PDB file of C-alpha atoms and ligand atoms in Angstrom:
ATOM      1  CA  MET A 211       5.492   1.501  -0.191  1.00 92.00           C
ATOM      2  CA  THR A 212       8.611  -0.669  -0.351  1.00 95.00           C
ATOM      3  CA  VAL A 213       9.135  -2.530  -3.605  1.00 96.00           C
ATOM      4  CA  VAL A 214       9.326  -5.816  -1.705  1.00 98.00           C
ATOM      5  CA  ASN A 215       5.886  -5.277  -0.137  1.00 98.00           C
ATOM      6  CA  HIS A 216       4.325  -4.773  -3.550  1.00 98.00           C
ATOM      7  CA  ALA A 217       6.088  -7.867  -4.912  1.00 98.00           C
ATOM      8  CA  ALA A 218       5.056  -9.968  -1.902  1.00 98.00           C
ATOM      9  CA  ALA A 219       1.420  -8.869  -2.343  1.00 98.00           C
ATOM     10  CA  GLY A 220       1.548  -9.967  -5.992  1.00 98.00           C
ATOM     11  CA  ALA A 221       3.020 -13.343  -5.036  1.00 98.00           C
ATOM     12  CA  VAL A 222       0.342 -13.908  -2.360  1.00 98.00           C
ATOM     13  CA  ILE A 223      -2.412 -13.070  -4.866  1.00 98.00           C
ATOM     14  CA  ALA A 224      -1.013 -15.602  -7.355  1.00 98.00           C
ATOM     15  CA  LEU A 225      -0.776 -18.261  -4.636  1.00 98.00           C
ATOM     16  CA  VAL A 226      -4.436 -17.746  -3.716  1.00 98.00           C
ATOM     17  CA  ILE A 227      -5.931 -17.093  -7.178  1.00 97.00           C
ATOM     18  CA  LYS A 228      -4.532 -19.645  -9.536  1.00 91.00           C
ATOM     19  CA  GLN A 229      -6.120 -18.285 -12.727  1.00 97.00           C
ATOM     20  CA  PRO A 230      -3.179 -16.589 -14.475  1.00 97.00           C
ATOM     21  CA  TYR A 231      -4.922 -13.604 -16.146  1.00 98.00           C
ATOM     22  CA  LEU A 232      -7.021 -12.751 -13.112  1.00 98.00           C
ATOM     23  CA  ALA A 233      -4.070 -13.145 -10.733  1.00 98.00           C
ATOM     24  CA  VAL A 234      -1.833 -10.864 -12.807  1.00 98.00           C
ATOM     25  CA  LEU A 235      -4.600  -8.247 -13.192  1.00 98.00           C
ATOM     26  CA  LEU A 236      -5.358  -8.276  -9.457  1.00 98.00           C
ATOM     27  CA  ALA A 237      -1.645  -8.137  -8.654  1.00 98.00           C
ATOM     28  CA  PHE A 238      -1.320  -5.011 -10.831  1.00 98.00           C
ATOM     29  CA  LEU A 239      -4.354  -3.433  -9.127  1.00 98.00           C
ATOM     30  CA  SER A 240      -3.029  -4.420  -5.684  1.00 98.00           C
ATOM     31  CA  HIS A 241      -0.269  -1.857  -6.198  1.00 97.00           C
ATOM     32  CA  PHE A 242      -2.777   0.966  -5.831  1.00 96.00           C
ATOM     33  CA  ALA A 243      -4.558  -0.646  -2.857  1.00 96.00           C
ATOM     34  CA  MET A 244      -1.191  -1.031  -1.095  1.00 96.00           C
ATOM     35  CA  ASP A 245      -0.176   2.545  -1.894  1.00 95.00           C
ATOM     36  CA  GLY A 246      -3.545   3.633  -0.467  1.00 95.00           C
ATOM     37  CA  LEU A 247      -2.453   2.461   2.988  1.00 94.00           C
ATOM     38  CA  PRO A 248      -0.609   5.030   5.078  1.00 93.00           C
ATOM     39  CA  HIS A 249       3.066   4.250   4.520  1.00 94.00           C
ATOM     40  CA  PHE A 250       6.573   5.562   4.911  1.00 94.00           C
ATOM     41  CA  GLY A 251       7.582   8.767   3.221  1.00 91.00           C
ATOM     42  CA  TYR A 252       8.258  12.464   3.395  1.00 89.00           C
ATOM     43  CA  SER A 253       6.959  15.171   1.129  1.00 80.00           C
ATOM     44  CA  GLY A 254       9.162  14.833  -1.936  1.00 74.00           C
ATOM     45  CA  TYR A 255      12.357  12.923  -2.738  1.00 72.00           C
ATOM     46  CA  SER A 256      14.814  15.644  -1.817  1.00 77.00           C
ATOM     47  CA  GLU A 257      13.190  15.935   1.616  1.00 84.00           C
ATOM     48  CA  ALA A 258      13.251  12.136   2.077  1.00 85.00           C
ATOM     49  CA  LEU A 259      16.967  11.881   1.325  1.00 85.00           C
ATOM     50  CA  LYS A 260      17.751  14.258   4.199  1.00 89.00           C
ATOM     51  CA  HIS A 261      16.542  11.749   6.766  1.00 91.00           C
ATOM     52  CA  ARG A 262      18.395   8.742   8.161  1.00 92.00           C
ATOM     53  CA  LEU A 263      15.123   6.877   8.418  1.00 94.00           C
ATOM     54  CA  THR A 264      14.991   6.834   4.608  1.00 95.00           C
ATOM     55  CA  HIS A 265      18.305   4.944   4.565  1.00 94.00           C
ATOM     56  CA  LEU A 266      16.891   2.440   7.063  1.00 94.00           C
ATOM     57  CA  TYR A 267      13.808   2.137   4.849  1.00 94.00           C
ATOM     58  CA  ILE A 268      15.947   1.317   1.789  1.00 94.00           C
ATOM     59  CA  PHE A 269      17.972  -1.154   3.845  1.00 95.00           C
ATOM     60  CA  LEU A 270      14.788  -2.861   5.121  1.00 95.00           C
ATOM     61  CA  ASP A 271      13.521  -3.128   1.542  1.00 96.00           C
ATOM     62  CA  LEU A 272      16.723  -4.999   0.600  1.00 97.00           C
ATOM     63  CA  VAL A 273      16.504  -7.263   3.672  1.00 97.00           C
ATOM     64  CA  GLY A 274      12.882  -7.959   2.758  1.00 97.00           C
ATOM     65  CA  TRP A 275      13.974  -9.022  -0.748  1.00 97.00           C
ATOM     66  CA  PHE A 276      16.339 -11.569   0.739  1.00 97.00           C
ATOM     67  CA  PHE A 277      13.447 -13.161   2.684  1.00 98.00           C
ATOM     68  CA  LEU A 278      10.962 -12.903  -0.179  1.00 98.00           C
ATOM     69  CA  ILE A 279      13.302 -14.542  -2.693  1.00 97.00           C
ATOM     70  CA  TRP A 280      13.985 -17.263  -0.140  1.00 97.00           C
ATOM     71  CA  ALA A 281      10.251 -17.735   0.477  1.00 98.00           C
ATOM     72  CA  MET A 282       9.522 -17.839  -3.266  1.00 98.00           C
ATOM     73  CA  SER A 283      12.261 -20.293  -4.200  1.00 97.00           C
ATOM     74  CA  GLY A 284      10.867 -23.335  -5.944  1.00 96.00           C
ATOM     75  CA  LEU A 285       7.565 -21.693  -6.850  1.00 97.00           C
ATOM     76  CA  PRO A 286       6.161 -21.956 -10.384  1.00 97.00           C
ATOM     77  CA  TRP A 287       6.296 -18.955 -12.750  1.00 97.00           C
ATOM     78  CA  LEU A 288       2.905 -17.392 -11.958  1.00 98.00           C
ATOM     79  CA  PRO A 289       3.808 -15.886  -8.537  1.00 98.00           C
ATOM     80  CA  TYR A 290       6.924 -14.329 -10.124  1.00 98.00           C
ATOM     81  CA  ILE A 291       4.923 -12.766 -12.962  1.00 98.00           C
ATOM     82  CA  ALA A 292       2.312 -11.526 -10.450  1.00 98.00           C
ATOM     83  CA  ALA A 293       5.063 -10.090  -8.215  1.00 98.00           C
ATOM     84  CA  PHE A 294       6.400  -8.226 -11.250  1.00 98.00           C
ATOM     85  CA  ALA A 295       2.898  -6.994 -12.197  1.00 98.00           C
ATOM     86  CA  ALA A 296       2.419  -5.693  -8.645  1.00 98.00           C
ATOM     87  CA  VAL A 297       5.632  -3.652  -8.895  1.00 98.00           C
ATOM     88  CA  LEU A 298       4.933  -2.501 -12.486  1.00 97.00           C
ATOM     89  CA  PRO A 299       3.250   0.858 -11.650  1.00 95.00           C
ATOM     90  CA  ASP A 300       6.419   1.958  -9.828  1.00 93.00           C
ATOM     91  CA  ILE A 301       8.611   0.758 -12.720  1.00 93.00           C
ATOM     92  CA  LEU A 302       6.442   2.701 -15.186  1.00 90.00           C
ATOM     93  CA  GLN A 303       6.532   5.770 -12.976  1.00 87.00           C
ATOM     94  CA  SER A 304      10.326   5.627 -12.583  1.00 85.00           C
ATOM     95  CA  SER A 305      10.973   5.069 -16.284  1.00 84.00           C
ATOM     96  CA  TYR A 306       8.631   7.923 -17.094  1.00 81.00           C
ATOM     97  CA  ARG A 307      10.458  10.196 -14.669  1.00 78.00           C
ATOM     98  CA  ALA A 308      13.846   9.124 -16.012  1.00 80.00           C
ATOM     99  CA  THR A 309      12.704   9.684 -19.604  1.00 79.00           C
ATOM    100  CA  TYR A 310      11.468  13.102 -18.657  1.00 77.00           C
ATOM    101  CA  TYR A 311      14.610  13.974 -16.772  1.00 75.00           C
ATOM    102  CA  PHE A 312      17.178  12.725 -19.272  1.00 77.00           C
ATOM    103  CA  TRP A 313      15.417  13.377 -22.521  1.00 75.00           C
ATOM    104  CA  LEU A 314      12.317  15.556 -22.542  1.00 72.00           C
ATOM    105  CA  GLU A 315      13.567  18.217 -20.141  1.00 69.00           C
ATOM    106  CA  LYS A 316      16.615  18.848 -22.303  1.00 72.00           C
ATOM    107  CA  ARG A 317      14.307  19.400 -25.248  1.00 74.00           C
ATOM    108  CA  GLY A 318      12.312  21.991 -23.357  1.00 73.00           C
ATOM    109  CA  LYS A 319       9.251  19.781 -22.853  1.00 73.00           C
ATOM    110  CA  HIS A 320       7.092  20.264 -19.788  1.00 71.00           C
ATOM    111  CA  PHE A 321       6.467  17.549 -17.257  1.00 70.00           C
ATOM    112  CA  HIS A 322       3.104  15.955 -17.919  1.00 74.00           C
ATOM    113  CA  ARG A 323       1.414  13.420 -15.716  1.00 79.00           C
ATOM    114  CA  GLY A 324      -0.796  10.892 -17.458  1.00 82.00           C
ATOM    115  CA  PRO A 325      -4.090   9.794 -15.834  1.00 87.00           C
ATOM    116  CA  LEU A 326      -2.515   6.657 -14.309  1.00 86.00           C
ATOM    117  CA  SER A 327       0.345   8.680 -12.896  1.00 85.00           C
ATOM    118  CA  LYS A 328      -2.078  11.239 -11.450  1.00 88.00           C
ATOM    119  CA  PHE A 329      -4.112   8.463  -9.845  1.00 91.00           C
ATOM    120  CA  HIS A 330      -0.925   6.823  -8.507  1.00 90.00           C
ATOM    121  CA  ARG A 331       0.030  10.067  -6.849  1.00 88.00           C
ATOM    122  CA  TRP A 332      -3.463  10.799  -5.552  1.00 91.00           C
ATOM    123  CA  ILE A 333      -3.902   7.382  -3.935  1.00 92.00           C
ATOM    124  CA  GLN A 334      -0.764   7.941  -1.849  1.00 90.00           C
ATOM    125  CA  TRP A 335      -2.412  10.345   0.555  1.00 89.00           C
ATOM    126  CA  GLY A 336      -0.597   9.184   3.676  1.00 89.00           C
ATOM    127  CA  HIS A 337       3.196   9.520   3.746  1.00 90.00           C
ATOM    128  CA  TYR A 338       4.537   9.542   7.306  1.00 92.00           C
ATOM    129  CA  PRO A 339       7.878   8.739   8.947  1.00 94.00           C
ATOM    130  CA  TRP A 340       6.044   6.362  11.338  1.00 95.00           C
ATOM    131  CA  GLY A 341       4.679   4.599   8.264  1.00 95.00           C
ATOM    132  CA  ILE A 342       7.868   2.544   8.415  1.00 96.00           C
ATOM    133  CA  LEU A 343       6.156   0.504  11.172  1.00 96.00           C
ATOM    134  CA  ILE A 344       3.279  -0.274   8.811  1.00 96.00           C
ATOM    135  CA  GLU A 345       5.791  -1.223   6.101  1.00 96.00           C
ATOM    136  CA  ILE A 346       7.520  -3.658   8.474  1.00 97.00           C
ATOM    137  CA  ALA A 347       4.226  -5.185   9.653  1.00 97.00           C
ATOM    138  CA  VAL A 348       3.036  -5.612   6.038  1.00 97.00           C
ATOM    139  CA  ALA A 349       6.372  -7.185   5.020  1.00 98.00           C
ATOM    140  CA  VAL A 350       6.308  -9.691   7.887  1.00 98.00           C
ATOM    141  CA  LEU A 351       2.662 -10.552   7.193  1.00 98.00           C
ATOM    142  CA  LEU A 352       2.964 -10.953   3.412  1.00 98.00           C
ATOM    143  CA  ILE A 353       6.310 -12.766   3.334  1.00 98.00           C
ATOM    144  CA  SER A 354       5.026 -15.173   6.028  1.00 98.00           C
ATOM    145  CA  LEU A 355       1.926 -15.724   3.902  1.00 98.00           C
ATOM    146  CA  VAL A 356       4.109 -16.626   0.904  1.00 98.00           C
ATOM    147  CA  TRP A 357       5.863 -19.221   3.123  1.00 97.00           C
ATOM    148  CA  LYS A 358       2.558 -20.565   4.393  1.00 97.00           C
ATOM    149  CA  LEU A 359       0.782 -20.753   1.030  1.00 97.00           C
ATOM    150  CA  LYS A 360       3.546 -22.338  -1.044  1.00 92.00           C
TER     151      LYS A 360
HETATM  152 ZN1   ZN B 437       3.511   3.041  -6.120  1.00 50.91          ZN
END
């Protein structure tokens, strides 16, 4: 799912649940619930990069960020922390992949998925090109909610 959708979900959670620890924990867990929805994607990164729709998807993510940052302006720190927590599983995954690619692979180490990474992959059962419509609907809904709740 787009990074902005995860961040917006985290912000909405923090705007509804005002207890910091609970909000941040739920925001982190929301990542997996969001990834459990059918969403945009192809099987594998190299396949995805062959399609123009992937470029549109990246562009929409950036446009979404513009609206989310606008919607979040003036908010206290908690929604920002929760937004970060909601994106964290993807940050961990990417840093793990980068570490593997740039460091471990060159030392002849084999790619190993940890339990969280395995779960993260397993929960994303539904990657479809038409999932971009779900991504857009979720972005409009969640960013509007941030506007409404602030
Ligand atoms: Zn994810």
